[in-house]
PDB file of C-alpha atoms in Angstrom:
ATOM      1  CA  MET U   1     -25.860  -3.652  11.167  1.00 45.00           C
ATOM      2  CA  THR U   2     -23.931  -5.357   8.355  1.00 50.00           C
ATOM      3  CA  TYR U   3     -20.210  -5.485   9.006  1.00 57.00           C
ATOM      4  CA  SER U   4     -17.323  -5.547   6.585  1.00 74.00           C
ATOM      5  CA  PRO U   5     -15.038  -8.630   6.642  1.00 80.00           C
ATOM      6  CA  GLY U   6     -12.407  -6.185   7.901  1.00 82.00           C
ATOM      7  CA  ILE U   7     -14.341  -5.475  11.119  1.00 84.00           C
ATOM      8  CA  ALA U   8     -14.882  -7.751  14.118  1.00 84.00           C
ATOM      9  CA  ARG U   9     -17.493  -6.944  16.778  1.00 85.00           C
ATOM     10  CA  LEU U  10     -16.324  -8.288  20.135  1.00 87.00           C
ATOM     11  CA  PRO U  11     -17.674  -8.085  23.701  1.00 91.00           C
ATOM     12  CA  ILE U  12     -15.657  -5.901  26.071  1.00 87.00           C
ATOM     13  CA  GLN U  13     -15.881  -4.333  29.499  1.00 89.00           C
ATOM     14  CA  LYS U  14     -15.750  -0.562  29.753  1.00 90.00           C
ATOM     15  CA  ILE U  15     -14.557   0.990  32.991  1.00 90.00           C
ATOM     16  CA  ARG U  16     -16.217   4.313  33.785  1.00 88.00           C
ATOM     17  CA  ASP U  17     -15.760   5.928  37.222  1.00 85.00           C
ATOM     18  CA  ALA U  18     -14.905   2.541  38.742  1.00 82.00           C
ATOM     19  CA  ALA U  19     -18.058   0.989  37.262  1.00 90.00           C
ATOM     20  CA  ILE U  20     -17.963  -1.954  34.861  1.00 94.00           C
ATOM     21  CA  LEU U  21     -20.142  -1.670  31.761  1.00 91.00           C
ATOM     22  CA  GLU U  22     -20.733  -4.586  29.420  1.00 92.00           C
ATOM     23  CA  ALA U  23     -20.462  -3.437  25.802  1.00 91.00           C
ATOM     24  CA  PHE U  24     -19.257  -4.296  22.305  1.00 89.00           C
ATOM     25  CA  ASP U  25     -16.392  -2.782  20.363  1.00 84.00           C
ATOM     26  CA  GLU U  26     -15.586  -2.814  16.641  1.00 85.00           C
ATOM     27  CA  LEU U  27     -12.002  -3.872  15.936  1.00 85.00           C
ATOM     28  CA  ALA U  28      -9.931  -4.063  12.769  1.00 84.00           C
ATOM     29  CA  VAL U  29      -9.487  -7.692  11.726  1.00 89.00           C
ATOM     30  CA  GLU U  30      -5.933  -8.987  11.423  1.00 91.00           C
ATOM     31  CA  GLU U  31      -5.510 -12.356   9.725  1.00 94.00           C
ATOM     32  CA  PRO U  32      -2.708 -13.999   7.738  1.00 94.00           C
ATOM     33  CA  LEU U  33      -2.820 -14.177   3.964  1.00 96.00           C
ATOM     34  CA  GLU U  34      -0.639 -16.718   2.184  1.00 95.00           C
ATOM     35  CA  ILE U  35       0.229 -15.685  -1.365  1.00 95.00           C
ATOM     36  CA  ARG U  36       1.074 -18.626  -3.637  1.00 95.00           C
ATOM     37  CA  LEU U  37       2.299 -18.644  -7.208  1.00 94.00           C
ATOM     38  CA  GLN U  38       1.590 -21.159  -9.949  1.00 95.00           C
ATOM     39  CA  TYR U  39       4.095 -20.763 -12.766  1.00 94.00           C
ATOM     40  CA  GLY U  40       6.195 -22.537 -15.363  1.00 92.00           C
ATOM     41  CA  PRO U  41       5.740 -24.008 -18.852  1.00 91.00           C
ATOM     42  CA  SER U  42       2.946 -26.380 -19.767  1.00 89.00           C
ATOM     43  CA  GLY U  43       3.709 -29.867 -18.519  1.00 89.00           C
ATOM     44  CA  ASN U  44       6.005 -28.553 -15.788  1.00 90.00           C
ATOM     45  CA  ARG U  45       3.797 -26.209 -13.789  1.00 93.00           C
ATOM     46  CA  ARG U  46       4.920 -25.504 -10.241  1.00 92.00           C
ATOM     47  CA  GLU U  47       3.238 -24.031  -7.191  1.00 92.00           C
ATOM     48  CA  GLN U  48       5.140 -22.173  -4.502  1.00 90.00           C
ATOM     49  CA  PRO U  49       4.179 -20.035  -1.483  1.00 92.00           C
ATOM     50  CA  ILE U  50       6.057 -16.732  -1.647  1.00 90.00           C
ATOM     51  CA  SER U  51       4.677 -14.604   1.180  1.00 90.00           C
ATOM     52  CA  ILE U  52       2.604 -14.659   4.320  1.00 92.00           C
ATOM     53  CA  THR U  53       1.428 -11.208   5.325  1.00 92.00           C
ATOM     54  CA  MET U  54      -0.773 -10.166   8.227  1.00 94.00           C
ATOM     55  CA  ARG U  55      -3.558  -8.171   6.633  1.00 94.00           C
ATOM     56  CA  THR U  56      -7.138  -6.959   6.989  1.00 93.00           C
ATOM     57  CA  PRO U  57      -9.397  -9.163   4.802  1.00 93.00           C
ATOM     58  CA  GLY U  58     -10.781  -7.531   1.678  1.00 91.00           C
ATOM     59  CA  HIS U  59      -9.318  -6.751  -1.754  1.00 95.00           C
ATOM     60  CA  ASP U  60      -7.031  -9.790  -1.447  1.00 97.00           C
ATOM     61  CA  ALA U  61      -6.569 -10.138  -5.223  1.00 97.00           C
ATOM     62  CA  GLU U  62      -5.470  -6.483  -5.410  1.00 98.00           C
ATOM     63  CA  LEU U  63      -3.121  -7.048  -2.476  1.00 97.00           C
ATOM     64  CA  ALA U  64      -1.496 -10.066  -4.110  1.00 97.00           C
ATOM     65  CA  THR U  65      -1.245  -8.306  -7.487  1.00 97.00           C
ATOM     66  CA  GLY U  66       0.170  -5.124  -5.981  1.00 97.00           C
ATOM     67  CA  PHE U  67       2.656  -7.092  -3.883  1.00 95.00           C
ATOM     68  CA  LEU U  68       3.941  -9.027  -6.903  1.00 94.00           C
ATOM     69  CA  PHE U  69       4.303  -5.812  -8.911  1.00 94.00           C
ATOM     70  CA  THR U  70       5.914  -3.614  -6.244  1.00 92.00           C
ATOM     71  CA  GLU U  71       8.366  -6.392  -5.388  1.00 88.00           C
ATOM     72  CA  GLY U  72       9.401  -6.645  -9.049  1.00 88.00           C
ATOM     73  CA  ILE U  73       8.153 -10.222  -9.462  1.00 90.00           C
ATOM     74  CA  ILE U  74       5.752  -9.270 -12.273  1.00 92.00           C
ATOM     75  CA  HIS U  75       5.856  -6.190 -14.490  1.00 92.00           C
ATOM     76  CA  HIS U  76       2.351  -5.979 -15.925  1.00 93.00           C
ATOM     77  CA  ALA U  77      -1.145  -7.237 -15.155  1.00 94.00           C
ATOM     78  CA  SER U  78      -1.193  -9.502 -18.219  1.00 95.00           C
ATOM     79  CA  ALA U  79       1.356 -11.744 -16.493  1.00 96.00           C
ATOM     80  CA  ILE U  80      -1.518 -12.977 -14.295  1.00 97.00           C
ATOM     81  CA  LEU U  81      -3.972 -15.409 -15.852  1.00 97.00           C
ATOM     82  CA  ARG U  82      -6.255 -15.519 -12.812  1.00 96.00           C
ATOM     83  CA  THR U  83      -6.365 -15.568  -9.016  1.00 97.00           C
ATOM     84  CA  GLU U  84      -8.051 -18.253  -6.938  1.00 96.00           C
ATOM     85  CA  THR U  85      -9.125 -18.178  -3.287  1.00 93.00           C
ATOM     86  CA  ASP U  86      -9.243 -21.938  -2.959  1.00 85.00           C
ATOM     87  CA  ARG U  87      -8.891 -22.058   0.821  1.00 91.00           C
ATOM     88  CA  PRO U  88      -9.308 -19.643   3.746  1.00 91.00           C
ATOM     89  CA  ASN U  89      -6.637 -16.962   4.135  1.00 94.00           C
ATOM     90  CA  SER U  90      -4.801 -18.090   1.031  1.00 96.00           C
ATOM     91  CA  ILE U  91      -4.733 -16.854  -2.547  1.00 97.00           C
ATOM     92  CA  LEU U  92      -3.248 -18.560  -5.580  1.00 97.00           C
ATOM     93  CA  VAL U  93      -1.927 -16.330  -8.358  1.00 97.00           C
ATOM     94  CA  VAL U  94      -1.723 -18.216 -11.650  1.00 97.00           C
ATOM     95  CA  LEU U  95       0.918 -16.794 -13.998  1.00 97.00           C
ATOM     96  CA  GLY U  96       1.246 -17.245 -17.742  1.00 96.00           C
ATOM     97  CA  GLU U  97       3.461 -20.036 -19.038  1.00 93.00           C
ATOM     98  CA  ASN U  98       6.182 -17.745 -20.395  1.00 90.00           C
ATOM     99  CA  ILE U  99       6.575 -15.393 -17.427  1.00 90.00           C
ATOM    100  CA  PRO U 100      10.226 -15.473 -16.230  1.00 85.00           C
ATOM    101  CA  LEU U 101      10.755 -15.492 -12.451  1.00 82.00           C
ATOM    102  CA  ASP U 102      13.707 -14.674 -10.211  1.00 71.00           C
ATOM    103  CA  LEU U 103      13.376 -17.611  -7.824  1.00 65.00           C
ATOM    104  CA  GLY U 104      16.053 -16.166  -5.535  1.00 66.00           C
ATOM    105  CA  ARG U 105      13.903 -13.069  -5.052  1.00 62.00           C
ATOM    106  CA  LEU U 106      10.901 -15.215  -4.176  1.00 62.00           C
ATOM    107  CA  GLN U 107      12.806 -16.796  -1.310  1.00 60.00           C
ATOM    108  CA  ARG U 108      13.382 -13.407   0.336  1.00 57.00           C
ATOM    109  CA  HIS U 109       9.729 -12.568   0.809  1.00 56.00           C
ATOM    110  CA  PHE U 110       8.233 -15.500   2.657  1.00 54.00           C
ATOM    111  CA  TYR U 111       7.103 -13.618   5.779  1.00 51.00           C
ATOM    112  CA  THR U 112       6.120 -10.006   6.313  1.00 56.00           C
ATOM    113  CA  SER U 113       4.339  -8.581   9.327  1.00 53.00           C
ATOM    114  CA  SER U 114       1.448  -6.139   9.160  1.00 53.00           C
ATOM    115  CA  SER U 115       3.606  -3.348  10.559  1.00 54.00           C
ATOM    116  CA  CYS U 116       6.721  -3.563   8.390  1.00 53.00           C
ATOM    117  CA  GLY U 117       7.295  -5.436   5.171  1.00 50.00           C
ATOM    118  CA  VAL U 118      11.014  -4.673   5.005  1.00 50.00           C
ATOM    119  CA  CYS U 119      11.885  -6.908   7.965  1.00 47.00           C
ATOM    120  CA  GLY U 120      11.652 -10.072   5.871  1.00 42.00           C
ATOM    121  CA  LYS U 121      14.049  -8.835   3.186  1.00 48.00           C
ATOM    122  CA  SER U 122      17.638 -10.010   3.082  1.00 43.00           C
ATOM    123  CA  SER U 123      19.105  -6.515   2.708  1.00 43.00           C
ATOM    124  CA  LEU U 124      18.336  -2.917   1.837  1.00 50.00           C
ATOM    125  CA  GLU U 125      20.507  -3.234  -1.260  1.00 57.00           C
ATOM    126  CA  ALA U 126      18.272  -6.058  -2.482  1.00 55.00           C
ATOM    127  CA  LEU U 127      15.290  -3.753  -2.100  1.00 55.00           C
ATOM    128  CA  ARG U 128      16.926  -1.079  -4.228  1.00 57.00           C
ATOM    129  CA  THR U 129      17.405  -3.493  -7.127  1.00 54.00           C
ATOM    130  CA  VAL U 130      13.608  -3.857  -7.400  1.00 62.00           C
ATOM    131  CA  CYS U 131      12.993  -0.274  -8.485  1.00 66.00           C
ATOM    132  CA  PRO U 132      13.236   0.683 -12.158  1.00 64.00           C
ATOM    133  CA  SER U 133      15.561   3.444 -13.258  1.00 59.00           C
ATOM    134  CA  PRO U 134      14.248   6.928 -12.405  1.00 61.00           C
ATOM    135  CA  GLN U 135      12.168   8.398 -15.214  1.00 62.00           C
ATOM    136  CA  PRO U 136      12.164  12.031 -16.393  1.00 63.00           C
ATOM    137  CA  ALA U 137       9.890  13.995 -14.080  1.00 62.00           C
ATOM    138  CA  ALA U 138       6.690  15.589 -15.326  1.00 63.00           C
ATOM    139  CA  ALA U 139       6.615  19.383 -15.024  1.00 73.00           C
ATOM    140  CA  TRP U 140       3.671  20.278 -12.808  1.00 82.00           C
ATOM    141  CA  GLN U 141       3.050  21.952  -9.482  1.00 89.00           C
ATOM    142  CA  LEU U 142       0.609  21.721  -6.583  1.00 92.00           C
ATOM    143  CA  ASP U 143      -0.723  24.659  -4.596  1.00 93.00           C
ATOM    144  CA  ALA U 144      -0.195  24.445  -0.853  1.00 94.00           C
ATOM    145  CA  ASP U 145      -3.925  25.034  -0.300  1.00 94.00           C
ATOM    146  CA  LEU U 146      -4.737  21.817  -2.168  1.00 95.00           C
ATOM    147  CA  ILE U 147      -2.238  19.891  -0.046  1.00 95.00           C
ATOM    148  CA  TYR U 148      -3.731  21.289   3.169  1.00 95.00           C
ATOM    149  CA  SER U 149      -7.135  19.876   2.179  1.00 93.00           C
ATOM    150  CA  LEU U 150      -6.025  16.277   1.618  1.00 93.00           C
ATOM    151  CA  PRO U 151      -6.128  14.867   5.198  1.00 90.00           C
ATOM    152  CA  ASP U 152      -9.735  15.947   5.778  1.00 87.00           C
ATOM    153  CA  ARG U 153     -10.762  14.509   2.436  1.00 85.00           C
ATOM    154  CA  LEU U 154      -9.008  11.272   3.340  1.00 84.00           C
ATOM    155  CA  LEU U 155     -10.907  10.985   6.632  1.00 80.00           C
ATOM    156  CA  GLN U 156     -14.197  11.431   4.785  1.00 80.00           C
ATOM    157  CA  GLN U 157     -13.410   8.293   2.772  1.00 76.00           C
ATOM    158  CA  GLN U 158     -12.024   6.094   5.584  1.00 66.00           C
ATOM    159  CA  GLN U 159     -15.082   4.034   6.440  1.00 64.00           C
ATOM    160  CA  LEU U 160     -13.247   1.237   8.254  1.00 54.00           C
ATOM    161  CA  PHE U 161     -11.057   3.661  10.197  1.00 49.00           C
ATOM    162  CA  GLU U 162     -14.116   5.618  11.299  1.00 50.00           C
ATOM    163  CA  THR U 163     -15.565   2.414  12.744  1.00 51.00           C
ATOM    164  CA  THR U 164     -12.446   0.846  14.269  1.00 48.00           C
ATOM    165  CA  GLY U 165      -9.843   3.616  14.614  1.00 55.00           C
ATOM    166  CA  GLY U 166      -7.196   0.993  13.888  1.00 64.00           C
ATOM    167  CA  LEU U 167      -6.351   0.996  10.191  1.00 82.00           C
ATOM    168  CA  HIS U 168      -3.844   2.606   7.869  1.00 90.00           C
ATOM    169  CA  ALA U 169      -4.960   4.122   4.584  1.00 91.00           C
ATOM    170  CA  ALA U 170      -3.376   4.883   1.225  1.00 94.00           C
ATOM    171  CA  ALA U 171      -5.329   7.224  -1.034  1.00 94.00           C
ATOM    172  CA  LEU U 172      -4.855   8.353  -4.605  1.00 96.00           C
ATOM    173  CA  PHE U 173      -5.761  11.815  -5.867  1.00 95.00           C
ATOM    174  CA  HIS U 174      -5.467  13.292  -9.339  1.00 94.00           C
ATOM    175  CA  GLN U 175      -3.036  16.178  -9.704  1.00 92.00           C
ATOM    176  CA  GLU U 176      -6.008  18.565  -9.690  1.00 91.00           C
ATOM    177  CA  GLY U 177      -7.066  17.205  -6.293  1.00 90.00           C
ATOM    178  CA  THR U 178      -9.896  14.909  -7.376  1.00 91.00           C
ATOM    179  CA  PHE U 179     -10.210  11.900  -5.076  1.00 93.00           C
ATOM    180  CA  LEU U 180      -9.808   8.654  -7.039  1.00 94.00           C
ATOM    181  CA  SER U 181      -9.469   5.663  -4.727  1.00 93.00           C
ATOM    182  CA  LEU U 182      -8.553   4.485  -1.245  1.00 93.00           C
ATOM    183  CA  ARG U 183      -7.565   1.228   0.383  1.00 94.00           C
ATOM    184  CA  GLU U 184      -7.347   0.485   4.120  1.00 91.00           C
ATOM    185  CA  ASP U 185      -5.466  -2.226   5.974  1.00 93.00           C
ATOM    186  CA  ILE U 186      -3.962  -2.924   9.366  1.00 91.00           C
ATOM    187  CA  GLY U 187      -0.605  -2.923   7.560  1.00 92.00           C
ATOM    188  CA  ARG U 188       0.484   0.298   5.869  1.00 92.00           C
ATOM    189  CA  HIS U 189       2.395  -1.579   3.138  1.00 94.00           C
ATOM    190  CA  ASN U 190      -0.667  -3.774   2.484  1.00 96.00           C
ATOM    191  CA  ALA U 191      -2.895  -0.719   2.048  1.00 95.00           C
ATOM    192  CA  LEU U 192      -0.520   0.638  -0.595  1.00 97.00           C
ATOM    193  CA  ASP U 193      -0.171  -2.728  -2.342  1.00 97.00           C
ATOM    194  CA  LYS U 194      -3.974  -2.935  -2.558  1.00 97.00           C
ATOM    195  CA  LEU U 195      -4.120   0.587  -4.018  1.00 97.00           C
ATOM    196  CA  ILE U 196      -1.377  -0.048  -6.587  1.00 98.00           C
ATOM    197  CA  GLY U 197      -2.754  -3.499  -7.383  1.00 98.00           C
ATOM    198  CA  SER U 198      -6.121  -1.934  -8.179  1.00 97.00           C
ATOM    199  CA  ALA U 199      -4.493   0.611 -10.509  1.00 97.00           C
ATOM    200  CA  LEU U 200      -2.430  -2.116 -12.201  1.00 97.00           C
ATOM    201  CA  LEU U 201      -5.487  -4.283 -12.840  1.00 96.00           C
ATOM    202  CA  GLU U 202      -7.279  -1.258 -14.310  1.00 96.00           C
ATOM    203  CA  GLU U 203      -4.228  -0.543 -16.524  1.00 94.00           C
ATOM    204  CA  LYS U 204      -3.720   2.929 -15.032  1.00 95.00           C
ATOM    205  CA  LEU U 205       0.026   2.715 -14.364  1.00 94.00           C
ATOM    206  CA  PRO U 206       2.240   4.683 -14.305  1.00 93.00           C
ATOM    207  CA  LEU U 207       0.644   7.119 -11.838  1.00 94.00           C
ATOM    208  CA  SER U 208       2.919   9.983 -12.816  1.00 92.00           C
ATOM    209  CA  ARG U 209       0.276  12.706 -12.466  1.00 92.00           C
ATOM    210  CA  HIS U 210      -1.227  11.570  -9.197  1.00 96.00           C
ATOM    211  CA  ILE U 211      -0.790  12.329  -5.503  1.00 97.00           C
ATOM    212  CA  LEU U 212      -0.352   9.520  -2.982  1.00 97.00           C
ATOM    213  CA  LEU U 213      -1.543  10.300   0.544  1.00 96.00           C
ATOM    214  CA  LEU U 214      -0.494   8.059   3.436  1.00 95.00           C
ATOM    215  CA  SER U 215      -2.397   8.149   6.721  1.00 91.00           C
ATOM    216  CA  GLY U 216       0.693   7.421   8.841  1.00 90.00           C
ATOM    217  CA  ARG U 217       4.443   7.633   8.498  1.00 93.00           C
ATOM    218  CA  ALA U 218       6.396   7.261   5.259  1.00 95.00           C
ATOM    219  CA  CYS U 219       8.938   4.444   5.490  1.00 93.00           C
ATOM    220  CA  PHE U 220      11.477   3.280   2.922  1.00 92.00           C
ATOM    221  CA  GLU U 221       9.313   0.469   1.570  1.00 90.00           C
ATOM    222  CA  LEU U 222       6.333   2.746   0.883  1.00 95.00           C
ATOM    223  CA  ILE U 223       8.510   5.110  -1.136  1.00 95.00           C
ATOM    224  CA  GLN U 224       9.935   2.111  -3.027  1.00 93.00           C
ATOM    225  CA  LYS U 225       6.404   0.984  -3.888  1.00 95.00           C
ATOM    226  CA  ALA U 226       5.457   4.528  -4.947  1.00 96.00           C
ATOM    227  CA  ALA U 227       8.520   4.650  -7.204  1.00 94.00           C
ATOM    228  CA  MET U 228       7.522   1.338  -8.802  1.00 94.00           C
ATOM    229  CA  ALA U 229       4.106   2.826  -9.630  1.00 95.00           C
ATOM    230  CA  GLY U 230       5.619   6.007 -11.083  1.00 94.00           C
ATOM    231  CA  ILE U 231       4.169   8.267  -8.363  1.00 95.00           C
ATOM    232  CA  GLN U 232       5.959  11.600  -8.121  1.00 94.00           C
ATOM    233  CA  ILE U 233       4.268  13.236  -5.118  1.00 97.00           C
ATOM    234  CA  VAL U 234       3.872  11.437  -1.786  1.00 98.00           C
ATOM    235  CA  ALA U 235       2.303  13.170   1.210  1.00 97.00           C
ATOM    236  CA  ALA U 236       2.201  11.557   4.644  1.00 96.00           C
ATOM    237  CA  VAL U 237       0.324  12.593   7.761  1.00 94.00           C
ATOM    238  CA  GLY U 238       3.235  11.285   9.823  1.00 94.00           C
ATOM    239  CA  ALA U 239       7.008  11.434   9.651  1.00 96.00           C
ATOM    240  CA  PRO U 240       9.282  10.011   6.953  1.00 96.00           C
ATOM    241  CA  SER U 241      12.339   7.937   7.752  1.00 95.00           C
ATOM    242  CA  SER U 242      15.834   8.919   6.693  1.00 94.00           C
ATOM    243  CA  LEU U 243      15.967   6.100   4.129  1.00 92.00           C
ATOM    244  CA  ALA U 244      12.589   7.173   2.741  1.00 94.00           C
ATOM    245  CA  VAL U 245      13.973  10.668   2.172  1.00 96.00           C
ATOM    246  CA  GLU U 246      17.115   9.246   0.572  1.00 93.00           C
ATOM    247  CA  LEU U 247      15.126   7.088  -1.844  1.00 93.00           C
ATOM    248  CA  ALA U 248      12.692   9.917  -2.654  1.00 95.00           C
ATOM    249  CA  GLN U 249      15.652  12.129  -3.527  1.00 94.00           C
ATOM    250  CA  GLU U 250      17.125   9.396  -5.724  1.00 92.00           C
ATOM    251  CA  TYR U 251      13.863   8.963  -7.667  1.00 92.00           C
ATOM    252  CA  ASP U 252      12.948  12.665  -7.790  1.00 93.00           C
ATOM    253  CA  ILE U 253       9.812  12.127  -5.694  1.00 95.00           C
ATOM    254  CA  THR U 254       8.363  15.071  -3.839  1.00 97.00           C
ATOM    255  CA  LEU U 255       8.043  13.851  -0.254  1.00 98.00           C
ATOM    256  CA  ILE U 256       5.855  15.704   2.234  1.00 97.00           C
ATOM    257  CA  GLY U 257       5.577  14.783   5.909  1.00 97.00           C
ATOM    258  CA  PHE U 258       3.643  15.917   8.996  1.00 97.00           C
ATOM    259  CA  LEU U 259       0.722  17.022   6.833  1.00 95.00           C
ATOM    260  CA  ARG U 260      -1.871  18.172   9.355  1.00 92.00           C
ATOM    261  CA  ASP U 261      -3.340  21.289  10.945  1.00 91.00           C
ATOM    262  CA  GLN U 262      -2.656  23.457   7.882  1.00 92.00           C
ATOM    263  CA  ARG U 263       1.071  22.762   7.886  1.00 95.00           C
ATOM    264  CA  PHE U 264       3.564  20.338   6.371  1.00 97.00           C
ATOM    265  CA  ASN U 265       7.277  19.753   5.830  1.00 97.00           C
ATOM    266  CA  ILE U 266       8.866  19.280   2.404  1.00 97.00           C
ATOM    267  CA  TYR U 267      11.761  16.827   2.487  1.00 98.00           C
ATOM    268  CA  THR U 268      12.490  16.426  -1.237  1.00 97.00           C
ATOM    269  CA  GLY U 269      11.259  17.873  -4.524  1.00 94.00           C
ATOM    270  CA  SER U 270      10.156  21.283  -3.268  1.00 94.00           C
ATOM    271  CA  GLY U 271       9.995  22.588  -6.845  1.00 92.00           C
ATOM    272  CA  ARG U 272       6.632  20.869  -7.347  1.00 94.00           C
ATOM    273  CA  ILE U 273       5.006  22.778  -4.475  1.00 94.00           C
ATOM    274  CA  HIS U 274       3.732  26.318  -5.038  1.00 89.00           C
ATOM    275  CA  ILE U 275       3.611  28.416  -1.863  1.00 86.00           C
ATOM    276  CA  ARG U 276       1.683  31.669  -2.201  1.00 73.00           C
TER     277      ARG U 276
END
């Protein structure tokens, strides 16, 4: 069997009725990724590490691009000249000569864990300054029946989760329910950065007529990233946090939680959901 770089096959011992069985198990890979920036005018180029995140290998260029965009460090894909994976678990993002940078913001992001990217930030107020001003909302609605169907359709696409059972997923659907793309990672914020990075590189932002589905809980940082990408409907299989609800309300994002077993809760933006 050919394995993805995101899967490790390791020997284990299974205990069954007091018997020891030698076996193998497939686990989600967790490795650090250092994101470095090269920037500045010709003749005075600089290189600086800006983040180390624990991630599942794969789609590293999308992860770095999405991270830079959702953190407000770059504002469009054309800011990036190229990316280079010049050494293991490290990626260099080469920016154009005339791209302005907030060096103070870079200092705030040097370490993030796979479980929570907010922990490395200096303050919640600093996070809020990243988001653009709320834009006028598009007038469209989703039927509840379409929302009910999303978790099963997500599971059908989660190849790494099916193998390991240990990954988060972020999936993008068109407003009519058509599945578009999915990214998986051991870190929920990494999965979303990969998804948004892919859309940015394909020049598909803003995602104002799309549905974002999260395989776990909806925390503040995920809603901030969704707002940066212009997403107006976020559905999560798990629970939202209070700050996630507050930010969703501020940016007129419809936030759905506990989406499973033909039920869900609407926390903000109920006007976009049509209940028969």
